[in-house]
mmCIF file of C-alpha atoms in Angstrom:
data_model
loop_
_atom_site.group_PDB
_atom_site.id
_atom_site.type_symbol
_atom_site.label_atom_id
_atom_site.label_comp_id
_atom_site.label_asym_id
_atom_site.label_seq_id
_atom_site.Cartn_x
_atom_site.Cartn_y
_atom_site.Cartn_z
ATOM 1 C CA UNK V 1 -0.074 0.041 0.081
ATOM 2 C CA UNK V 2 1.576 3.358 -1.111
ATOM 3 C CA UNK V 3 -0.581 5.818 0.785
ATOM 4 C CA UNK V 4 1.570 7.883 2.748
ATOM 5 C CA UNK V 5 -1.279 9.502 4.864
ATOM 6 C CA UNK V 6 -4.580 8.154 6.023
ATOM 7 C CA UNK V 7 -7.739 10.112 5.676
ATOM 8 C CA UNK V 8 -10.580 10.290 7.782
ATOM 9 C CA UNK V 9 -13.835 8.974 6.708
ATOM 10 C CA UNK V 10 -15.344 12.640 6.110
ATOM 11 C CA UNK V 11 -12.875 13.206 3.483
ATOM 12 C CA UNK V 12 -13.290 9.609 1.877
ATOM 13 C CA UNK V 13 -15.850 11.497 -0.550
ATOM 14 C CA UNK V 14 -13.871 14.295 -1.392
ATOM 15 C CA UNK V 15 -10.731 12.709 -2.076
ATOM 16 C CA UNK V 16 -11.617 9.345 -3.158
ATOM 17 C CA UNK V 17 -15.170 9.415 -4.550
ATOM 18 C CA UNK V 18 -15.643 12.890 -5.917
ATOM 19 C CA UNK V 19 -11.826 13.347 -6.146
ATOM 20 C CA UNK V 20 -12.293 10.803 -8.738
ATOM 21 C CA UNK V 21 -15.596 11.166 -10.346
ATOM 22 C CA UNK V 22 -15.518 14.931 -10.762
ATOM 23 C CA UNK V 23 -12.120 16.801 -9.523
ATOM 24 C CA UNK V 24 -10.057 13.992 -11.692
ATOM 25 C CA UNK V 25 -7.210 14.800 -9.646
ATOM 26 C CA UNK V 26 -4.015 12.919 -8.332
ATOM 27 C CA UNK V 27 -3.787 9.320 -9.201
ATOM 28 C CA UNK V 28 -7.326 9.048 -10.340
ATOM 29 C CA UNK V 29 -6.489 11.382 -13.672
ATOM 30 C CA UNK V 30 -8.527 9.799 -16.310
ATOM 31 C CA UNK V 31 -8.896 11.609 -19.561
ATOM 32 C CA UNK V 32 -11.757 9.640 -20.949
ATOM 33 C CA UNK V 33 -14.188 9.310 -18.274
ATOM 34 C CA UNK V 34 -16.879 11.539 -19.076
ATOM 35 C CA UNK V 35 -20.248 9.643 -18.977
ATOM 36 C CA UNK V 36 -18.794 6.638 -17.407
ATOM 37 C CA UNK V 37 -21.186 5.658 -14.241
ATOM 38 C CA UNK V 38 -19.324 5.528 -10.816
ATOM 39 C CA UNK V 39 -20.622 3.148 -8.341
ATOM 40 C CA UNK V 40 -19.984 3.776 -4.750
ATOM 41 C CA UNK V 41 -20.446 0.772 -2.814
ATOM 42 C CA UNK V 42 -20.592 0.659 1.103
ATOM 43 C CA UNK V 43 -20.447 -2.343 2.795
ATOM 44 C CA UNK V 44 -21.345 -1.529 6.472
ATOM 45 C CA UNK V 45 -19.267 -2.611 9.441
ATOM 46 C CA UNK V 46 -16.370 -4.179 7.098
ATOM 47 C CA UNK V 47 -13.151 -4.696 8.552
ATOM 48 C CA UNK V 48 -9.790 -4.789 6.732
ATOM 49 C CA UNK V 49 -9.394 -8.172 6.823
ATOM 50 C CA UNK V 50 -12.798 -9.264 6.076
ATOM 51 C CA UNK V 51 -11.991 -7.389 2.630
ATOM 52 C CA UNK V 52 -9.040 -9.014 2.228
ATOM 53 C CA UNK V 53 -10.889 -12.260 2.236
ATOM 54 C CA UNK V 54 -13.231 -11.575 -0.651
ATOM 55 C CA UNK V 55 -10.334 -9.548 -2.427
ATOM 56 C CA UNK V 56 -9.569 -12.459 -4.974
ATOM 57 C CA UNK V 57 -12.692 -12.444 -6.055
ATOM 58 C CA UNK V 58 -12.733 -8.629 -6.812
ATOM 59 C CA UNK V 59 -9.291 -9.272 -8.305
ATOM 60 C CA UNK V 60 -10.802 -11.577 -10.682
ATOM 61 C CA UNK V 61 -13.423 -8.674 -12.246
ATOM 62 C CA UNK V 62 -11.608 -5.737 -12.058
ATOM 63 C CA UNK V 63 -8.266 -4.024 -11.667
ATOM 64 C CA UNK V 64 -8.553 -3.366 -8.316
ATOM 65 C CA UNK V 65 -6.492 -1.012 -6.182
ATOM 66 C CA UNK V 66 -6.654 -0.797 -2.565
ATOM 67 C CA UNK V 67 -6.004 1.994 -0.201
ATOM 68 C CA UNK V 68 -6.593 2.622 3.618
ATOM 69 C CA UNK V 69 -8.342 5.484 5.602
ATOM 70 C CA UNK V 70 -9.169 6.158 9.028
ATOM 71 C CA UNK V 71 -12.800 6.146 10.479
ATOM 72 C CA UNK V 72 -13.804 9.030 12.641
ATOM 73 C CA UNK V 73 -14.989 8.193 16.431
ATOM 74 C CA UNK V 74 -17.358 6.930 17.228
ATOM 75 C CA UNK V 75 -16.645 4.138 14.915
ATOM 76 C CA UNK V 76 -20.458 3.803 14.622
ATOM 77 C CA UNK V 77 -22.827 4.351 11.457
ATOM 78 C CA UNK V 78 -24.849 7.036 12.534
ATOM 79 C CA UNK V 79 -21.639 9.202 12.900
ATOM 80 C CA UNK V 80 -19.068 7.541 10.169
ATOM 81 C CA UNK V 81 -21.653 6.901 7.646
ATOM 82 C CA UNK V 82 -22.960 10.357 7.750
ATOM 83 C CA UNK V 83 -19.841 11.925 7.811
ATOM 84 C CA UNK V 84 -18.938 9.901 4.443
ATOM 85 C CA UNK V 85 -22.002 10.943 2.427
ATOM 86 C CA UNK V 86 -22.040 14.579 3.671
ATOM 87 C CA UNK V 87 -18.092 15.155 3.565
ATOM 88 C CA UNK V 88 -18.391 16.726 6.867
ATOM 89 C CA UNK V 89 -17.753 15.765 10.549
ATOM 90 C CA UNK V 90 -20.912 15.247 12.542
ATOM 91 C CA UNK V 91 -20.664 18.661 14.376
ATOM 92 C CA UNK V 92 -20.738 20.203 10.864
ATOM 93 C CA UNK V 93 -23.666 18.343 9.772
ATOM 94 C CA UNK V 94 -25.590 19.322 12.978
ATOM 95 C CA UNK V 95 -24.524 22.998 12.300
ATOM 96 C CA UNK V 96 -25.232 23.118 8.676
ATOM 97 C CA UNK V 97 -28.363 20.715 8.338
ATOM 98 C CA UNK V 98 -29.856 20.061 11.590
ATOM 99 C CA UNK V 99 -33.018 18.913 9.980
ATOM 100 C CA UNK V 100 -30.797 15.974 8.984
ATOM 101 C CA UNK V 101 -28.877 15.114 12.011
ATOM 102 C CA UNK V 102 -31.343 13.099 13.894
ATOM 103 C CA UNK V 103 -30.743 12.408 17.580
ATOM 104 C CA UNK V 104 -32.701 9.365 18.554
ATOM 105 C CA UNK V 105 -31.546 5.907 19.861
ATOM 106 C CA UNK V 106 -27.996 4.536 18.407
ATOM 107 C CA UNK V 107 -29.802 1.333 17.239
ATOM 108 C CA UNK V 108 -32.574 3.437 15.271
ATOM 109 C CA UNK V 109 -31.882 3.452 11.494
ATOM 110 C CA UNK V 110 -33.618 6.799 11.405
ATOM 111 C CA UNK V 111 -30.211 8.450 12.166
ATOM 112 C CA UNK V 112 -28.829 7.515 8.738
ATOM 113 C CA UNK V 113 -32.274 8.034 7.055
ATOM 114 C CA UNK V 114 -31.044 11.396 5.235
ATOM 115 C CA UNK V 115 -27.790 10.136 3.541
ATOM 116 C CA UNK V 116 -28.695 10.666 0.166
ATOM 117 C CA UNK V 117 -30.064 13.941 0.911
ATOM 118 C CA UNK V 118 -26.249 14.696 2.755
ATOM 119 C CA UNK V 119 -25.028 13.199 -0.431
ATOM 120 C CA UNK V 120 -26.498 15.564 -2.881
ATOM 121 C CA UNK V 121 -25.949 18.579 -0.800
ATOM 122 C CA UNK V 122 -22.398 17.415 -1.069
ATOM 123 C CA UNK V 123 -22.413 17.326 -4.701
ATOM 124 C CA UNK V 124 -23.906 20.907 -4.901
ATOM 125 C CA UNK V 125 -20.837 22.083 -2.326
ATOM 126 C CA UNK V 126 -18.617 20.843 -4.853
ATOM 127 C CA UNK V 127 -20.119 22.615 -7.620
ATOM 128 C CA UNK V 128 -21.446 20.158 -9.695
ATOM 129 C CA UNK V 129 -24.875 19.441 -10.877
ATOM 130 C CA UNK V 130 -25.531 15.609 -11.786
ATOM 131 C CA UNK V 131 -27.900 15.150 -14.555
ATOM 132 C CA UNK V 132 -29.486 12.482 -14.113
ATOM 133 C CA UNK V 133 -29.408 12.827 -10.568
ATOM 134 C CA UNK V 134 -27.644 10.441 -8.246
ATOM 135 C CA UNK V 135 -29.227 7.140 -7.344
ATOM 136 C CA UNK V 136 -28.955 5.402 -3.769
ATOM 137 C CA UNK V 137 -30.182 2.547 -2.605
ATOM 138 C CA UNK V 138 -29.734 0.466 0.743
ATOM 139 C CA UNK V 139 -30.054 -3.155 0.739
ATOM 140 C CA UNK V 140 -31.308 -4.861 4.020
ATOM 141 C CA UNK V 141 -32.714 -8.182 2.475
ATOM 142 C CA UNK V 142 -32.781 -10.697 -0.514
ATOM 143 C CA UNK V 143 -35.560 -8.827 -2.235
ATOM 144 C CA UNK V 144 -33.588 -5.584 -2.155
ATOM 145 C CA UNK V 145 -30.616 -7.026 -3.249
ATOM 146 C CA UNK V 146 -32.519 -8.742 -6.434
ATOM 147 C CA UNK V 147 -34.120 -5.216 -6.997
ATOM 148 C CA UNK V 148 -30.254 -3.999 -7.408
ATOM 149 C CA UNK V 149 -29.729 -6.854 -9.906
ATOM 150 C CA UNK V 150 -32.748 -5.895 -11.984
ATOM 151 C CA UNK V 151 -31.662 -2.180 -12.088
ATOM 152 C CA UNK V 152 -27.918 -2.480 -12.993
ATOM 153 C CA UNK V 153 -28.442 -2.691 -16.938
ATOM 154 C CA UNK V 154 -30.387 0.623 -16.653
ATOM 155 C CA UNK V 155 -27.917 2.346 -14.430
ATOM 156 C CA UNK V 156 -25.072 2.075 -17.186
ATOM 157 C CA UNK V 157 -26.376 5.544 -18.270
ATOM 158 C CA UNK V 158 -26.197 7.077 -14.738
ATOM 159 C CA UNK V 159 -23.408 9.357 -13.034
ATOM 160 C CA UNK V 160 -23.310 8.102 -9.765
ATOM 161 C CA UNK V 161 -25.214 4.745 -8.211
ATOM 162 C CA UNK V 162 -24.768 4.649 -4.267
ATOM 163 C CA UNK V 163 -25.383 1.153 -3.022
ATOM 164 C CA UNK V 164 -25.437 0.553 0.861
ATOM 165 C CA UNK V 165 -25.182 -3.163 1.870
ATOM 166 C CA UNK V 166 -25.891 -4.044 5.789
ATOM 167 C CA UNK V 167 -25.595 -7.641 5.886
ATOM 168 C CA UNK V 168 -22.174 -7.508 7.792
ATOM 169 C CA UNK V 169 -23.499 -5.213 10.093
ATOM 170 C CA UNK V 170 -26.875 -6.844 10.969
ATOM 171 C CA UNK V 171 -24.405 -10.294 11.259
ATOM 172 C CA UNK V 172 -22.406 -8.632 14.113
ATOM 173 C CA UNK V 173 -25.252 -7.627 15.700
ATOM 174 C CA UNK V 174 -27.374 -10.854 15.625
ATOM 175 C CA UNK V 175 -24.298 -12.981 16.613
ATOM 176 C CA UNK V 176 -24.223 -11.038 19.849
ATOM 177 C CA UNK V 177 -27.678 -12.560 20.559
ATOM 178 C CA UNK V 178 -27.610 -15.939 18.612
ATOM 179 C CA UNK V 179 -25.828 -18.994 20.104
ATOM 180 C CA UNK V 180 -25.819 -20.659 16.573
ATOM 181 C CA UNK V 181 -23.934 -17.771 14.979
ATOM 182 C CA UNK V 182 -21.454 -17.509 18.272
ATOM 183 C CA UNK V 183 -20.642 -21.127 17.344
ATOM 184 C CA UNK V 184 -20.104 -20.806 13.787
ATOM 185 C CA UNK V 185 -18.386 -17.721 14.143
ATOM 186 C CA UNK V 186 -16.292 -18.546 17.317
ATOM 187 C CA UNK V 187 -13.183 -15.906 16.406
ATOM 188 C CA UNK V 188 -11.721 -13.490 13.749
ATOM 189 C CA UNK V 189 -10.721 -16.449 11.378
ATOM 190 C CA UNK V 190 -14.296 -17.719 11.403
ATOM 191 C CA UNK V 191 -15.592 -14.044 10.600
ATOM 192 C CA UNK V 192 -13.314 -14.048 7.722
ATOM 193 C CA UNK V 193 -14.503 -17.296 6.609
ATOM 194 C CA UNK V 194 -18.136 -16.586 6.821
ATOM 195 C CA UNK V 195 -17.636 -13.252 5.189
ATOM 196 C CA UNK V 196 -16.202 -14.995 2.258
ATOM 197 C CA UNK V 197 -19.026 -17.565 2.506
ATOM 198 C CA UNK V 198 -21.573 -14.988 2.408
ATOM 199 C CA UNK V 199 -20.105 -13.000 -0.398
ATOM 200 C CA UNK V 200 -20.001 -15.734 -2.892
ATOM 201 C CA UNK V 201 -23.593 -16.595 -2.514
ATOM 202 C CA UNK V 202 -24.729 -13.006 -2.330
ATOM 203 C CA UNK V 203 -26.502 -10.724 -4.462
ATOM 204 C CA UNK V 204 -23.626 -7.959 -4.188
ATOM 205 C CA UNK V 205 -21.334 -10.772 -5.831
ATOM 206 C CA UNK V 206 -23.841 -10.972 -8.800
ATOM 207 C CA UNK V 207 -24.008 -7.178 -8.749
ATOM 208 C CA UNK V 208 -20.356 -6.873 -9.411
ATOM 209 C CA UNK V 209 -20.219 -9.408 -11.902
ATOM 210 C CA UNK V 210 -22.828 -7.429 -14.102
ATOM 211 C CA UNK V 211 -21.432 -4.031 -13.576
ATOM 212 C CA UNK V 212 -17.773 -5.676 -14.667
ATOM 213 C CA UNK V 213 -19.367 -5.955 -18.180
ATOM 214 C CA UNK V 214 -19.988 -2.015 -18.145
ATOM 215 C CA UNK V 215 -17.568 0.468 -18.712
ATOM 216 C CA UNK V 216 -17.738 1.980 -15.265
ATOM 217 C CA UNK V 217 -16.056 2.642 -12.100
ATOM 218 C CA UNK V 218 -16.151 1.156 -8.768
ATOM 219 C CA UNK V 219 -15.364 2.379 -5.344
ATOM 220 C CA UNK V 220 -15.759 0.013 -2.584
ATOM 221 C CA UNK V 221 -15.447 1.077 1.274
ATOM 222 C CA UNK V 222 -16.981 0.900 4.772
ATOM 223 C CA UNK V 223 -17.911 3.399 7.394
ATOM 224 C CA UNK V 224 -16.409 1.156 10.167
ATOM 225 C CA UNK V 225 -15.028 -2.372 11.248
ATOM 226 C CA UNK V 226 -15.613 -4.094 14.406
ATOM 227 C CA UNK V 227 -13.614 -5.860 17.282
ATOM 228 C CA UNK V 228 -14.036 -9.031 19.263
ATOM 229 C CA UNK V 229 -14.261 -7.421 22.702
ATOM 230 C CA UNK V 230 -13.141 -10.088 25.797
ATOM 231 C CA UNK V 231 -12.760 -7.599 28.786
ATOM 232 C CA UNK V 232 -15.373 -5.706 30.693
ATOM 233 C CA UNK V 233 -14.736 -2.194 32.072
ATOM 234 C CA UNK V 234 -17.203 -0.321 34.521
ATOM 235 C CA UNK V 235 -18.642 2.726 33.576
ATOM 236 C CA UNK V 236 -20.592 5.087 35.710
ATOM 237 C CA UNK V 237 -23.269 7.679 34.066
ATOM 238 C CA UNK V 238 -26.669 9.140 34.183
ATOM 239 C CA UNK V 239 -30.064 7.511 33.152
ATOM 240 C CA UNK V 240 -29.688 9.474 29.888
ATOM 241 C CA UNK V 241 -26.244 8.160 28.845
ATOM 242 C CA UNK V 242 -26.312 6.216 25.608
ATOM 243 C CA UNK V 243 -26.731 2.337 25.545
ATOM 244 C CA UNK V 244 -23.996 1.132 23.396
ATOM 245 C CA UNK V 245 -21.158 -0.853 25.018
ATOM 246 C CA UNK V 246 -17.985 0.681 22.928
ATOM 247 C CA UNK V 247 -18.728 4.521 23.358
ATOM 248 C CA UNK V 248 -20.899 6.349 25.610
ATOM 249 C CA UNK V 249 -22.155 9.987 25.609
ATOM 250 C CA UNK V 250 -23.639 11.650 28.336
ATOM 251 C CA UNK V 251 -22.965 13.704 31.746
ATOM 252 C CA UNK V 252 -20.933 12.703 34.603
ATOM 253 C CA UNK V 253 -19.485 9.848 33.120
ATOM 254 C CA UNK V 254 -16.684 7.843 34.867
ATOM 255 C CA UNK V 255 -14.572 5.250 33.799
ATOM 256 C CA UNK V 256 -11.039 3.868 34.277
ATOM 257 C CA UNK V 257 -8.969 6.281 31.925
ATOM 258 C CA UNK V 258 -6.503 3.110 30.975
ATOM 259 C CA UNK V 259 -9.370 1.310 29.290
ATOM 260 C CA UNK V 260 -11.065 4.195 27.634
ATOM 261 C CA UNK V 261 -10.391 7.449 25.693
ATOM 262 C CA UNK V 262 -12.165 10.466 27.577
ATOM 263 C CA UNK V 263 -13.246 13.180 25.568
ATOM 264 C CA UNK V 264 -14.290 15.942 27.735
ATOM 265 C CA UNK V 265 -14.641 18.877 24.599
ATOM 266 C CA UNK V 266 -16.503 16.909 22.042
ATOM 267 C CA UNK V 267 -16.011 19.693 19.377
ATOM 268 C CA UNK V 268 -12.397 18.977 19.534
ATOM 269 C CA UNK V 269 -13.317 15.483 17.991
ATOM 270 C CA UNK V 270 -15.845 16.959 15.532
ATOM 271 C CA UNK V 271 -18.726 15.788 17.560
ATOM 272 C CA UNK V 272 -21.899 17.468 18.567
ATOM 273 C CA UNK V 273 -22.992 17.241 22.311
ATOM 274 C CA UNK V 274 -26.452 17.890 23.686
ATOM 275 C CA UNK V 275 -25.191 20.436 26.667
ATOM 276 C CA UNK V 276 -22.066 21.648 27.344
ATOM 277 C CA UNK V 277 -21.542 19.205 30.350
ATOM 278 C CA UNK V 278 -21.697 16.230 27.597
ATOM 279 C CA UNK V 279 -18.670 14.039 27.381
ATOM 280 C CA UNK V 280 -18.047 11.049 25.029
ATOM 281 C CA UNK V 281 -16.040 7.903 26.121
ATOM 282 C CA UNK V 282 -14.514 5.346 23.718
ATOM 283 C CA UNK V 283 -13.119 2.048 24.772
ATOM 284 C CA UNK V 284 -9.751 1.131 23.976
ATOM 285 C CA UNK V 285 -8.375 -2.433 22.887
ATOM 286 C CA UNK V 286 -10.968 -5.024 23.480
ATOM 287 C CA UNK V 287 -12.937 -3.817 26.180
ATOM 288 C CA UNK V 288 -16.678 -2.633 26.474
ATOM 289 C CA UNK V 289 -18.369 -0.922 29.182
ATOM 290 C CA UNK V 290 -20.420 -2.213 31.808
ATOM 291 C CA UNK V 291 -22.476 -0.622 34.369
ATOM 292 C CA UNK V 292 -21.871 -1.823 38.005
ATOM 293 C CA UNK V 293 -25.169 -3.157 38.882
ATOM 294 C CA UNK V 294 -25.425 -5.151 35.528
ATOM 295 C CA UNK V 295 -21.770 -6.358 35.388
ATOM 296 C CA UNK V 296 -22.513 -10.065 35.125
ATOM 297 C CA UNK V 297 -25.516 -9.872 33.182
ATOM 298 C CA UNK V 298 -23.432 -7.566 30.492
ATOM 299 C CA UNK V 299 -20.657 -10.163 30.570
ATOM 300 C CA UNK V 300 -22.801 -12.940 29.537
ATOM 301 C CA UNK V 301 -24.377 -11.112 26.920
ATOM 302 C CA UNK V 302 -21.548 -9.444 25.344
ATOM 303 C CA UNK V 303 -18.212 -10.989 26.299
ATOM 304 C CA UNK V 304 -16.592 -12.288 22.849
ATOM 305 C CA UNK V 305 -18.972 -10.561 20.641
ATOM 306 C CA UNK V 306 -18.126 -8.144 17.932
ATOM 307 C CA UNK V 307 -18.686 -4.777 18.723
ATOM 308 C CA UNK V 308 -17.892 -1.082 17.186
ATOM 309 C CA UNK V 309 -17.976 2.422 18.356
ATOM 310 C CA UNK V 310 -14.519 2.367 20.160
ATOM 311 C CA UNK V 311 -10.680 3.058 19.380
ATOM 312 C CA UNK V 312 -8.953 0.157 17.626
ATOM 313 C CA UNK V 313 -7.366 -0.918 14.426
ATOM 314 C CA UNK V 314 -9.832 -3.116 13.445
ATOM 315 C CA UNK V 315 -12.588 -0.748 13.667
ATOM 316 C CA UNK V 316 -10.599 2.083 12.340
ATOM 317 C CA UNK V 317 -8.249 1.232 9.641
ATOM 318 C CA UNK V 318 -10.557 0.556 6.574
ATOM 319 C CA UNK V 319 -10.341 -0.086 2.891
ATOM 320 C CA UNK V 320 -10.790 1.990 -0.274
ATOM 321 C CA UNK V 321 -10.940 0.250 -3.101
ATOM 322 C CA UNK V 322 -10.906 1.602 -6.231
ATOM 323 C CA UNK V 323 -11.986 -0.772 -9.357
ATOM 324 C CA UNK V 324 -11.746 -0.629 -12.859
ATOM 325 C CA UNK V 325 -13.371 -2.870 -15.157
ATOM 326 C CA UNK V 326 -11.150 -4.483 -17.452
ATOM 327 C CA UNK V 327 -12.310 -3.138 -20.503
ATOM 328 C CA UNK V 328 -11.059 0.313 -19.378
ATOM 329 C CA UNK V 329 -7.371 -0.710 -20.079
#
């Protein structure tokens, strides 16, 4: 990998997606890509090693180039994926587009319901007018995956098509509650093997095969990774503290600073806060947060599960992959 400086997720569009599709700068200069569709595929919650497990199959279809970037904190979809599409840090999204910054529960998909609008705002900020307009599709299930397969041929005349695949994120969350999945994916090696098996039988793989027949460019990336958590660390907070186990947002937070990064001034990390006394904490290494009165319950529920939101290489160092169809040689 020859990238000297890793970039953060809010810059992925500017330097990797729109840097390629519109600015044509740096190493993505292509003099003949006028009218060529750009597919931006976001695979939610994909670790770098998970991508490496499917990389050989991508390389069979495309001329592939892998680079890396850093996710922002927290390494969680409501923050990192909104930053990717907007090209902004969360604090700037909340300031510029308060109508798009939803502050509901962390597990509520509504916090990412405005991604397409943020994407279009970003395009306008960059001074471009897309005609036809960008296409944006989220894929949660087989029916939605099959819808994409039916539409790909018609998308060969589009400017920008964004596809968000949520399977790996759903897998990580369901594994924490499903004994069968825990036995099927007992460790990181099992996660990579499961990812490979899923990909080879997925609608995503079939979609990539179809795109490979077009004169197109594909960017594959993700918003965050995950880490297998094995050590509990106690946290104290009020009843309004967020419920996630790798990061917390709230007032009067207390935690062992050897196990967590304590952010007293969220704005310095590009994060909005609900009040001037709100703080963030991010679990380090393979720790996860538990409350003293629920310590053993949380241990039984979360020990050995894959989680995200905190500070670790597995969650933060992520792939950005440029794929050129082989007919573009």
